Tab-separated table of C-alpha atoms and ligand atoms in Angstrom:
chain	number	residue	atom	x	y	z
S	1	UNK	CA	-14.148	-71.805	59.262
S	2	UNK	CA	-18.456	-72.225	58.991
S	3	UNK	CA	-18.694	-69.713	57.355
S	4	UNK	CA	-19.184	-70.078	53.971
S	5	UNK	CA	-21.357	-73.467	53.859
S	6	UNK	CA	-23.689	-72.957	51.530
S	7	UNK	CA	-27.005	-74.361	52.207
S	8	UNK	CA	-26.939	-77.346	50.568
S	9	UNK	CA	-29.105	-77.548	46.811
S	10	UNK	CA	-32.194	-80.418	46.184
S	11	UNK	CA	-30.840	-81.643	43.017
S	12	UNK	CA	-34.568	-80.859	41.246
S	13	UNK	CA	-33.045	-76.715	41.427
S	14	UNK	CA	-30.206	-77.654	39.468
S	15	UNK	CA	-29.871	-75.377	36.920
S	16	UNK	CA	-30.512	-77.795	33.347
S	17	UNK	CA	-26.976	-77.185	30.686
S	18	UNK	CA	-27.411	-74.343	28.545
S	19	UNK	CA	-28.556	-76.147	24.498
S	20	UNK	CA	-26.126	-73.631	23.126
S	21	UNK	CA	-22.861	-73.759	25.334
S	22	UNK	CA	-20.397	-73.522	22.408
S	23	UNK	CA	-22.464	-69.983	20.851
S	24	UNK	CA	-19.353	-69.535	17.850
S	25	UNK	CA	-20.147	-72.628	15.992
S	26	UNK	CA	-23.648	-72.126	16.293
S	27	UNK	CA	-23.463	-68.769	14.371
S	28	UNK	CA	-21.555	-69.933	12.180
S	29	UNK	CA	-24.302	-73.036	11.541
S	30	UNK	CA	-26.587	-70.690	10.889
S	31	UNK	CA	-24.435	-68.162	8.994
S	32	UNK	CA	-26.534	-65.828	7.310
S	33	UNK	CA	-30.170	-66.223	8.643
S	34	UNK	CA	-31.724	-64.606	11.926
S	35	UNK	CA	-30.649	-66.271	15.480
S	36	UNK	CA	-33.485	-65.218	16.947
S	37	UNK	CA	-36.072	-66.647	14.688
S	38	UNK	CA	-34.403	-69.644	14.370
S	39	UNK	CA	-34.557	-70.332	18.407
S	40	UNK	CA	-37.698	-70.142	20.300
S	41	UNK	CA	-38.168	-68.040	23.225
S	42	UNK	CA	-37.399	-70.344	25.943
S	43	UNK	CA	-34.068	-71.265	23.939
S	44	UNK	CA	-32.937	-67.279	23.559
S	45	UNK	CA	-33.861	-66.888	26.913
S	46	UNK	CA	-31.191	-69.821	28.460
S	47	UNK	CA	-28.724	-68.100	26.712
S	48	UNK	CA	-25.208	-67.405	28.810
S	49	UNK	CA	-24.924	-64.359	27.042
S	50	UNK	CA	-22.896	-61.228	28.441
S	51	UNK	CA	-21.495	-57.488	26.839
S	52	UNK	CA	-17.788	-56.584	27.627
S	53	UNK	CA	-17.194	-52.872	26.121
S	54	UNK	CA	-13.622	-53.871	24.030
S	55	UNK	CA	-11.102	-52.135	26.105
S	56	UNK	CA	-8.016	-51.741	23.929
S	57	UNK	CA	-5.176	-50.530	26.837
S	58	UNK	CA	-5.637	-54.793	27.202
S	59	UNK	CA	-5.512	-56.869	24.538
S	60	UNK	CA	-2.723	-59.170	23.633
S	61	UNK	CA	-1.306	-59.342	19.854
S	62	UNK	CA	-1.411	-63.285	19.825
S	63	UNK	CA	-4.650	-64.940	18.527
S	64	UNK	CA	-6.973	-66.004	21.017
S	65	UNK	CA	-7.492	-69.832	22.408
S	66	UNK	CA	-10.491	-71.500	20.497
S	67	UNK	CA	-13.604	-71.010	22.652
S	68	UNK	CA	-13.128	-75.064	22.886
S	69	UNK	CA	-9.876	-75.562	24.368
S	70	UNK	CA	-10.587	-72.751	26.868
S	71	UNK	CA	-13.249	-74.324	27.995
S	72	UNK	CA	-12.398	-77.885	27.710
S	73	UNK	CA	-8.545	-77.777	29.019
S	74	UNK	CA	-9.217	-76.898	32.602
S	75	UNK	CA	-7.778	-77.289	36.257
S	76	UNK	CA	-10.046	-77.118	39.235
S	77	UNK	CA	-8.989	-80.203	41.656
S	78	UNK	CA	-12.826	-78.955	43.296
S	79	UNK	CA	-14.050	-81.588	39.832
S	80	UNK	CA	-11.006	-83.383	39.998
S	81	UNK	CA	-7.020	-83.295	38.382
S	82	UNK	CA	-7.796	-84.492	34.997
S	83	UNK	CA	-7.533	-81.184	31.787
S	84	UNK	CA	-10.540	-82.666	31.054
S	85	UNK	CA	-12.434	-83.472	34.485
S	86	UNK	CA	-13.806	-79.848	34.866
S	87	UNK	CA	-15.970	-79.844	31.851
S	88	UNK	CA	-17.382	-83.130	32.156
S	89	UNK	CA	-18.311	-82.567	36.338
S	90	UNK	CA	-19.009	-79.246	36.707
S	91	UNK	CA	-21.818	-78.695	34.809
S	92	UNK	CA	-24.015	-79.491	38.200
S	93	UNK	CA	-23.013	-76.740	39.776
S	94	UNK	CA	-25.127	-74.202	40.818
S	95	UNK	CA	-24.432	-70.342	40.788
S	96	UNK	CA	-27.244	-68.579	41.284
S	97	UNK	CA	-28.461	-67.417	43.667
S	98	UNK	CA	-24.586	-66.676	44.540
S	99	UNK	CA	-23.029	-64.538	46.992
S	100	UNK	CA	-19.909	-63.727	47.992
S	101	UNK	CA	-18.856	-61.994	51.504
S	102	UNK	CA	-16.618	-59.582	51.513
S	103	UNK	CA	-14.781	-59.130	55.240
S	104	UNK	CA	-11.984	-58.488	57.432
S	105	UNK	CA	-9.816	-55.555	57.299
S	106	UNK	CA	-12.134	-52.753	56.276
S	107	UNK	CA	-14.548	-49.900	56.552
S	108	UNK	CA	-17.268	-51.305	55.104
S	109	UNK	CA	-18.098	-55.208	55.331
S	110	UNK	CA	-20.507	-57.014	53.276
S	111	UNK	CA	-22.223	-59.733	51.632
S	112	UNK	CA	-23.224	-59.114	47.244
S	113	UNK	CA	-25.251	-60.961	45.594
S	114	UNK	CA	-23.846	-62.125	41.854
S	115	UNK	CA	-26.592	-58.913	40.125
S	116	UNK	CA	-25.792	-56.258	42.186
S	117	UNK	CA	-22.070	-57.436	42.210
S	118	UNK	CA	-21.903	-57.217	38.104
S	119	UNK	CA	-23.371	-53.660	38.045
S	120	UNK	CA	-20.638	-51.584	40.391
S	121	UNK	CA	-19.262	-51.642	36.872
S	122	UNK	CA	-19.039	-51.215	33.539
S	123	UNK	CA	-17.687	-54.526	31.722
S	124	UNK	CA	-15.416	-54.953	29.950
S	125	UNK	CA	-13.290	-57.629	27.431
S	126	UNK	CA	-9.738	-57.689	28.158
S	127	UNK	CA	-7.743	-59.841	26.142
S	128	UNK	CA	-5.692	-61.280	28.593
S	129	UNK	CA	-2.832	-64.375	28.378
S	130	UNK	CA	-2.785	-67.189	31.439
S	131	UNK	CA	-0.245	-68.793	31.597
S	132	UNK	CA	-0.054	-72.042	33.857
S	133	UNK	CA	2.276	-72.673	36.307
S	134	UNK	CA	3.119	-76.590	34.570
S	135	UNK	CA	4.109	-74.591	31.163
S	136	UNK	CA	0.811	-74.383	29.434
S	137	UNK	CA	-1.042	-70.685	28.311
S	138	UNK	CA	-3.733	-69.533	27.013
S	139	UNK	CA	-5.186	-66.376	25.864
S	140	UNK	CA	-8.875	-65.698	26.366
S	141	UNK	CA	-11.156	-62.667	25.871
S	142	UNK	CA	-12.267	-62.813	29.637
S	143	UNK	CA	-15.392	-59.883	30.745
S	144	UNK	CA	-15.065	-58.362	34.288
S	145	UNK	CA	-13.142	-55.195	35.952
S	146	UNK	CA	-11.164	-54.945	38.372
S	147	UNK	CA	-11.227	-56.238	41.642
S	148	UNK	CA	-9.907	-52.144	42.110
S	149	UNK	CA	-14.146	-51.266	42.291
S	150	UNK	CA	-14.864	-53.798	44.490
S	151	UNK	CA	-11.657	-52.382	47.019
S	152	UNK	CA	-12.696	-49.215	46.922
S	153	UNK	CA	-16.490	-49.450	47.782
S	154	UNK	CA	-15.049	-51.940	50.645
S	155	UNK	CA	-12.829	-48.817	51.998
S	156	UNK	CA	-9.786	-51.019	53.490
S	157	UNK	CA	-8.674	-50.219	56.702
S	158	UNK	CA	-5.441	-49.167	57.496
S	159	UNK	CA	-4.597	-52.672	58.701
S	160	UNK	CA	-4.989	-54.703	55.159
S	161	UNK	CA	-1.833	-55.769	53.370
S	162	UNK	CA	-3.373	-58.915	51.672
S	163	UNK	CA	-6.375	-59.823	50.036
S	164	UNK	CA	-7.627	-64.078	50.640
S	165	UNK	CA	-10.232	-65.392	48.429
S	166	UNK	CA	-11.792	-68.441	48.822
S	167	UNK	CA	-13.513	-70.156	46.322
S	168	UNK	CA	-16.442	-72.419	47.186
S	169	UNK	CA	-16.412	-75.598	49.035
S	170	UNK	CA	-19.609	-78.056	48.633
S	171	UNK	CA	-18.510	-81.412	48.012
S	172	UNK	CA	-22.137	-82.158	47.628
S	173	UNK	CA	-21.877	-80.495	44.290
S	174	UNK	CA	-17.341	-80.882	43.667
S	175	UNK	CA	-16.992	-83.817	42.970
S	176	UNK	CA	-13.461	-83.277	44.153
S	177	UNK	CA	-13.374	-82.290	47.579
S	178	UNK	CA	-14.085	-85.621	48.484
S	179	UNK	CA	-10.908	-86.413	48.672
S	180	UNK	CA	-7.588	-84.615	49.974
S	181	UNK	CA	-5.497	-82.936	46.593
S	182	UNK	CA	-6.242	-80.123	48.166
S	183	UNK	CA	-6.423	-78.363	51.462
S	184	UNK	CA	-10.763	-77.030	50.960
S	185	UNK	CA	-11.788	-74.944	50.105
S	186	UNK	CA	-10.023	-73.616	47.138
S	187	UNK	CA	-7.296	-70.065	49.067
S	188	UNK	CA	-6.113	-67.931	47.394
S	189	UNK	CA	-3.805	-64.743	48.013
S	190	UNK	CA	-2.633	-61.523	46.787
S	191	UNK	CA	-0.786	-58.392	48.087
S	192	UNK	CA	-3.186	-55.444	48.774
S	193	UNK	CA	-1.596	-53.684	45.763
S	194	UNK	CA	-1.068	-56.405	43.440
S	195	UNK	CA	-4.758	-56.397	43.915
S	196	UNK	CA	-5.153	-53.050	43.506
S	197	UNK	CA	-3.853	-53.297	40.076
S	198	UNK	CA	-5.961	-52.464	37.472
S	199	UNK	CA	-5.116	-55.647	35.608
S	200	UNK	CA	-6.352	-57.641	38.741
S	201	UNK	CA	-9.721	-58.713	36.931
S	202	UNK	CA	-13.013	-59.247	38.996
S	203	UNK	CA	-14.275	-61.688	35.581
S	204	UNK	CA	-17.641	-62.210	35.110
S	205	UNK	CA	-17.768	-63.940	31.872
S	206	UNK	CA	-15.360	-64.921	28.696
S	207	UNK	CA	-15.758	-65.146	25.014
S	208	UNK	CA	-18.563	-63.056	24.894
S	209	UNK	CA	-20.606	-65.256	27.336
S	210	UNK	CA	-21.058	-66.285	31.327
S	211	UNK	CA	-18.672	-68.216	32.670
S	212	UNK	CA	-18.957	-71.793	32.261
S	213	UNK	CA	-19.106	-73.288	34.971
S	214	UNK	CA	-15.220	-75.404	34.263
S	215	UNK	CA	-13.977	-71.360	34.200
S	216	UNK	CA	-15.032	-70.881	37.299
S	217	UNK	CA	-17.933	-69.449	37.015
S	218	UNK	CA	-20.081	-67.091	38.306
S	219	UNK	CA	-17.562	-65.044	39.931
S	220	UNK	CA	-13.371	-65.767	39.585
S	221	UNK	CA	-10.366	-63.380	39.454
S	222	UNK	CA	-7.786	-63.159	36.675
S	223	UNK	CA	-3.840	-62.362	37.959
S	224	UNK	CA	-2.161	-62.224	34.111
S	225	UNK	CA	1.458	-61.666	35.155
S	226	UNK	CA	1.199	-64.391	37.603
S	227	UNK	CA	1.077	-68.264	37.447
S	228	UNK	CA	-2.543	-69.807	36.980
S	229	UNK	CA	-3.046	-71.232	39.742
S	230	UNK	CA	-3.088	-67.700	42.167
S	231	UNK	CA	-6.343	-67.082	39.796
S	232	UNK	CA	-9.370	-68.691	42.147
S	233	UNK	CA	-12.882	-70.193	40.556
S	234	UNK	CA	-16.569	-69.658	41.835
S	235	UNK	CA	-15.275	-67.294	44.229
S	236	UNK	CA	-17.489	-67.241	47.959
S	237	UNK	CA	-15.377	-65.206	49.963
S	238	UNK	CA	-13.080	-62.103	49.946
S	239	UNK	CA	-11.120	-61.067	53.225
S	240	UNK	CA	-8.861	-58.661	53.530
S	241	UNK	CA	-5.996	-59.716	56.072
S	242	UNK	CA	-3.200	-57.994	58.107
S	243	UNK	CA	-0.552	-61.110	57.624
S	244	UNK	CA	-0.021	-63.188	54.149
S	245	UNK	CA	-2.091	-65.934	53.885
S	246	UNK	CA	-1.417	-69.334	53.728
S	247	UNK	CA	-2.567	-70.607	50.032
S	248	UNK	CA	-4.457	-74.218	49.242
S	249	UNK	CA	-0.882	-74.674	47.113
S	250	UNK	CA	1.103	-73.286	49.642
S	251	UNK	CA	-0.097	-75.813	51.776
S	252	UNK	CA	0.745	-79.003	49.308
S	253	UNK	CA	3.822	-78.519	48.327
S	254	UNK	CA	6.084	-74.983	50.026
S	255	UNK	CA	8.950	-75.447	48.307
S	256	UNK	CA	7.291	-75.463	45.199
S	257	UNK	CA	4.340	-72.965	44.895
S	258	UNK	CA	5.147	-69.603	47.151
S	259	UNK	CA	3.152	-67.157	47.914
S	260	UNK	CA	4.255	-64.280	44.998
S	261	UNK	CA	4.055	-67.008	42.107
S	262	UNK	CA	4.352	-64.263	39.347
S	263	UNK	CA	5.220	-66.010	35.644
S	264	UNK	CA	9.787	-65.709	35.719
S	265	UNK	CA	11.270	-67.928	32.980
S	266	UNK	CA	14.817	-67.188	35.034
S	267	UNK	CA	13.469	-69.063	37.875
S	268	UNK	CA	12.394	-72.493	37.890
S	269	UNK	CA	9.676	-74.382	39.339
S	270	UNK	CA	11.616	-77.276	41.381
S	271	UNK	CA	10.545	-79.805	39.141
S	272	UNK	CA	10.684	-78.135	36.039
S	273	UNK	CA	12.367	-75.129	34.010
S	274	UNK	CA	9.671	-72.030	33.779
S	275	UNK	CA	11.715	-71.031	30.931
S	276	UNK	CA	9.151	-72.221	28.109
S	277	UNK	CA	5.487	-72.662	27.505
S	278	UNK	CA	2.741	-74.204	24.664
S	279	UNK	CA	0.122	-72.146	23.716
S	280	UNK	CA	-2.274	-74.363	23.494
S	281	UNK	CA	-2.943	-75.605	20.109
S	282	UNK	CA	0.620	-74.663	19.248
S	283	UNK	CA	3.544	-77.683	18.202
S	284	UNK	CA	6.396	-75.456	19.515
S	285	UNK	CA	7.209	-73.841	22.520
S	286	UNK	CA	7.236	-70.299	22.753
S	287	UNK	CA	9.263	-67.910	25.458
S	288	UNK	CA	8.560	-67.300	28.767
S	289	UNK	CA	8.368	-63.742	29.202
S	290	UNK	CA	8.898	-62.405	32.619
S	291	UNK	CA	5.575	-61.736	34.218
S	292	UNK	CA	4.036	-63.135	31.266
S	293	UNK	CA	4.212	-59.706	29.198
S	294	UNK	CA	3.542	-57.182	31.314
S	295	UNK	CA	6.226	-55.831	32.879
S	296	UNK	CA	6.020	-52.766	31.963
S	297	UNK	CA	2.884	-52.488	33.784
S	298	UNK	CA	3.662	-54.787	37.430
S	299	UNK	CA	7.492	-54.302	37.557
S	300	UNK	CA	7.851	-51.413	39.875
S	301	UNK	CA	5.542	-53.468	42.222
S	302	UNK	CA	8.623	-55.781	42.873
S	303	UNK	CA	11.023	-53.057	42.694
S	304	UNK	CA	14.509	-53.996	45.226
S	305	UNK	CA	12.760	-58.191	46.089
S	306	UNK	CA	14.555	-60.980	45.628
S	307	UNK	CA	12.229	-62.996	42.959
S	308	UNK	CA	13.907	-65.800	43.442
S	309	UNK	CA	13.496	-66.036	47.707
S	310	UNK	CA	9.856	-64.815	46.987
S	311	UNK	CA	8.957	-67.085	44.122
K	1	MTE	N1	-10.662	-72.689	43.120
K	1	MTE	C1	-9.812	-73.776	42.517
K	1	MTE	N2	-9.379	-72.032	41.583
K	1	MTE	C2	-8.670	-72.426	40.905
K	1	MTE	C3	-8.655	-73.342	40.127
K	1	MTE	C4	-8.510	-74.797	41.153
K	1	MTE	O1	-7.959	-75.839	41.567
K	1	MTE	N3	-9.228	-73.919	41.804
K	1	MTE	N4	-6.866	-74.016	39.576
K	1	MTE	C5	-5.462	-73.473	38.706
K	1	MTE	C6	-4.707	-73.073	38.065
K	1	MTE	S1	-4.570	-74.229	38.476
K	1	MTE	C7	-5.397	-72.276	36.885
K	1	MTE	S2	-4.444	-73.120	35.583
K	1	MTE	C8	-6.303	-71.310	36.505
K	1	MTE	C9	-7.244	-72.329	34.961
K	1	MTE	O2	-8.246	-71.348	35.025
K	1	MTE	P1	-9.003	-71.615	33.354
K	1	MTE	O3	-9.049	-73.451	33.567
K	1	MTE	O4	-9.905	-70.618	33.895
K	1	MTE	O5	-8.336	-71.720	31.881
K	1	MTE	O6	-7.516	-72.012	37.466
K	1	MTE	C10	-6.339	-71.441	38.966
K	1	MTE	N5	-8.110	-71.400	39.269
K	2	MO	MO1	-2.249	-73.984	37.051
């Protein structure tokens, strides 16, 4: 499977981190003053901003999780297993140039470069809950468009029953890949109707800017009714298959991480209850909602299915 191995990148080519990662905080500091006037042109050009039109159909009534928490408390095992490892270790990830290879059971297989991909449809801002299998959750203003836009363009064949997502495999940039804590590359998958569901977001940014590396730059999926690990980061491949893909987490713990992994307060994880969760920044735990609160939208995908057996 050498297809996704990128050419090694010399350290000299690694883009420096932008000077102002926390744009909101900077705006507060600059309150009243014109931001552009305060910044030399080179710094302004290095800004990672990404515009998205708010889509009022996709929002939740809860408060947003602060930017600082969204970008400093992460799971991204390619950069280490600690929650603060991705923010510490992902700074050097080279996210341009970047391509996503779309292949398998499609009439129009294609290698998209990132810029082409980002222009495929209008970027929207959607506020989604994301709940980790470890019973914490966040509310994040993501930027992207429905993955369905891409799927329609490549035209799946009649045999395409599943979609597999393959993350970057490059131990020279991803120190966590020097250990075998997971089977690399990180692989995830969805049934094709789940992948086509309008909620499934091909995601390029959050909080008005391009994805920080620790959140899966330059492109990831966000599947808000499933446990967080289904939302694969730093994707380089999307493959359409007839057979259900075997994911990295299924290999790591077949009894603990199923293919579906829908958020479900009535089906416990093998080692802990899933009935409640802690919203990052809150003290009291809240009840976990069926399908993470997206029951109205997605329950029909699972009509007649035993969700205990298909965990
Ligand atoms: N490639 C890759 N994608 C990944 C992971 C990972 O380790 N590697 N972790 C997953 C898990 S367990 C969660 S909860 C979410 C976290 O996304 P966030 O850091 O943007 O909140 O990313 C998911 N995507
Ligand atoms: Mo997670």
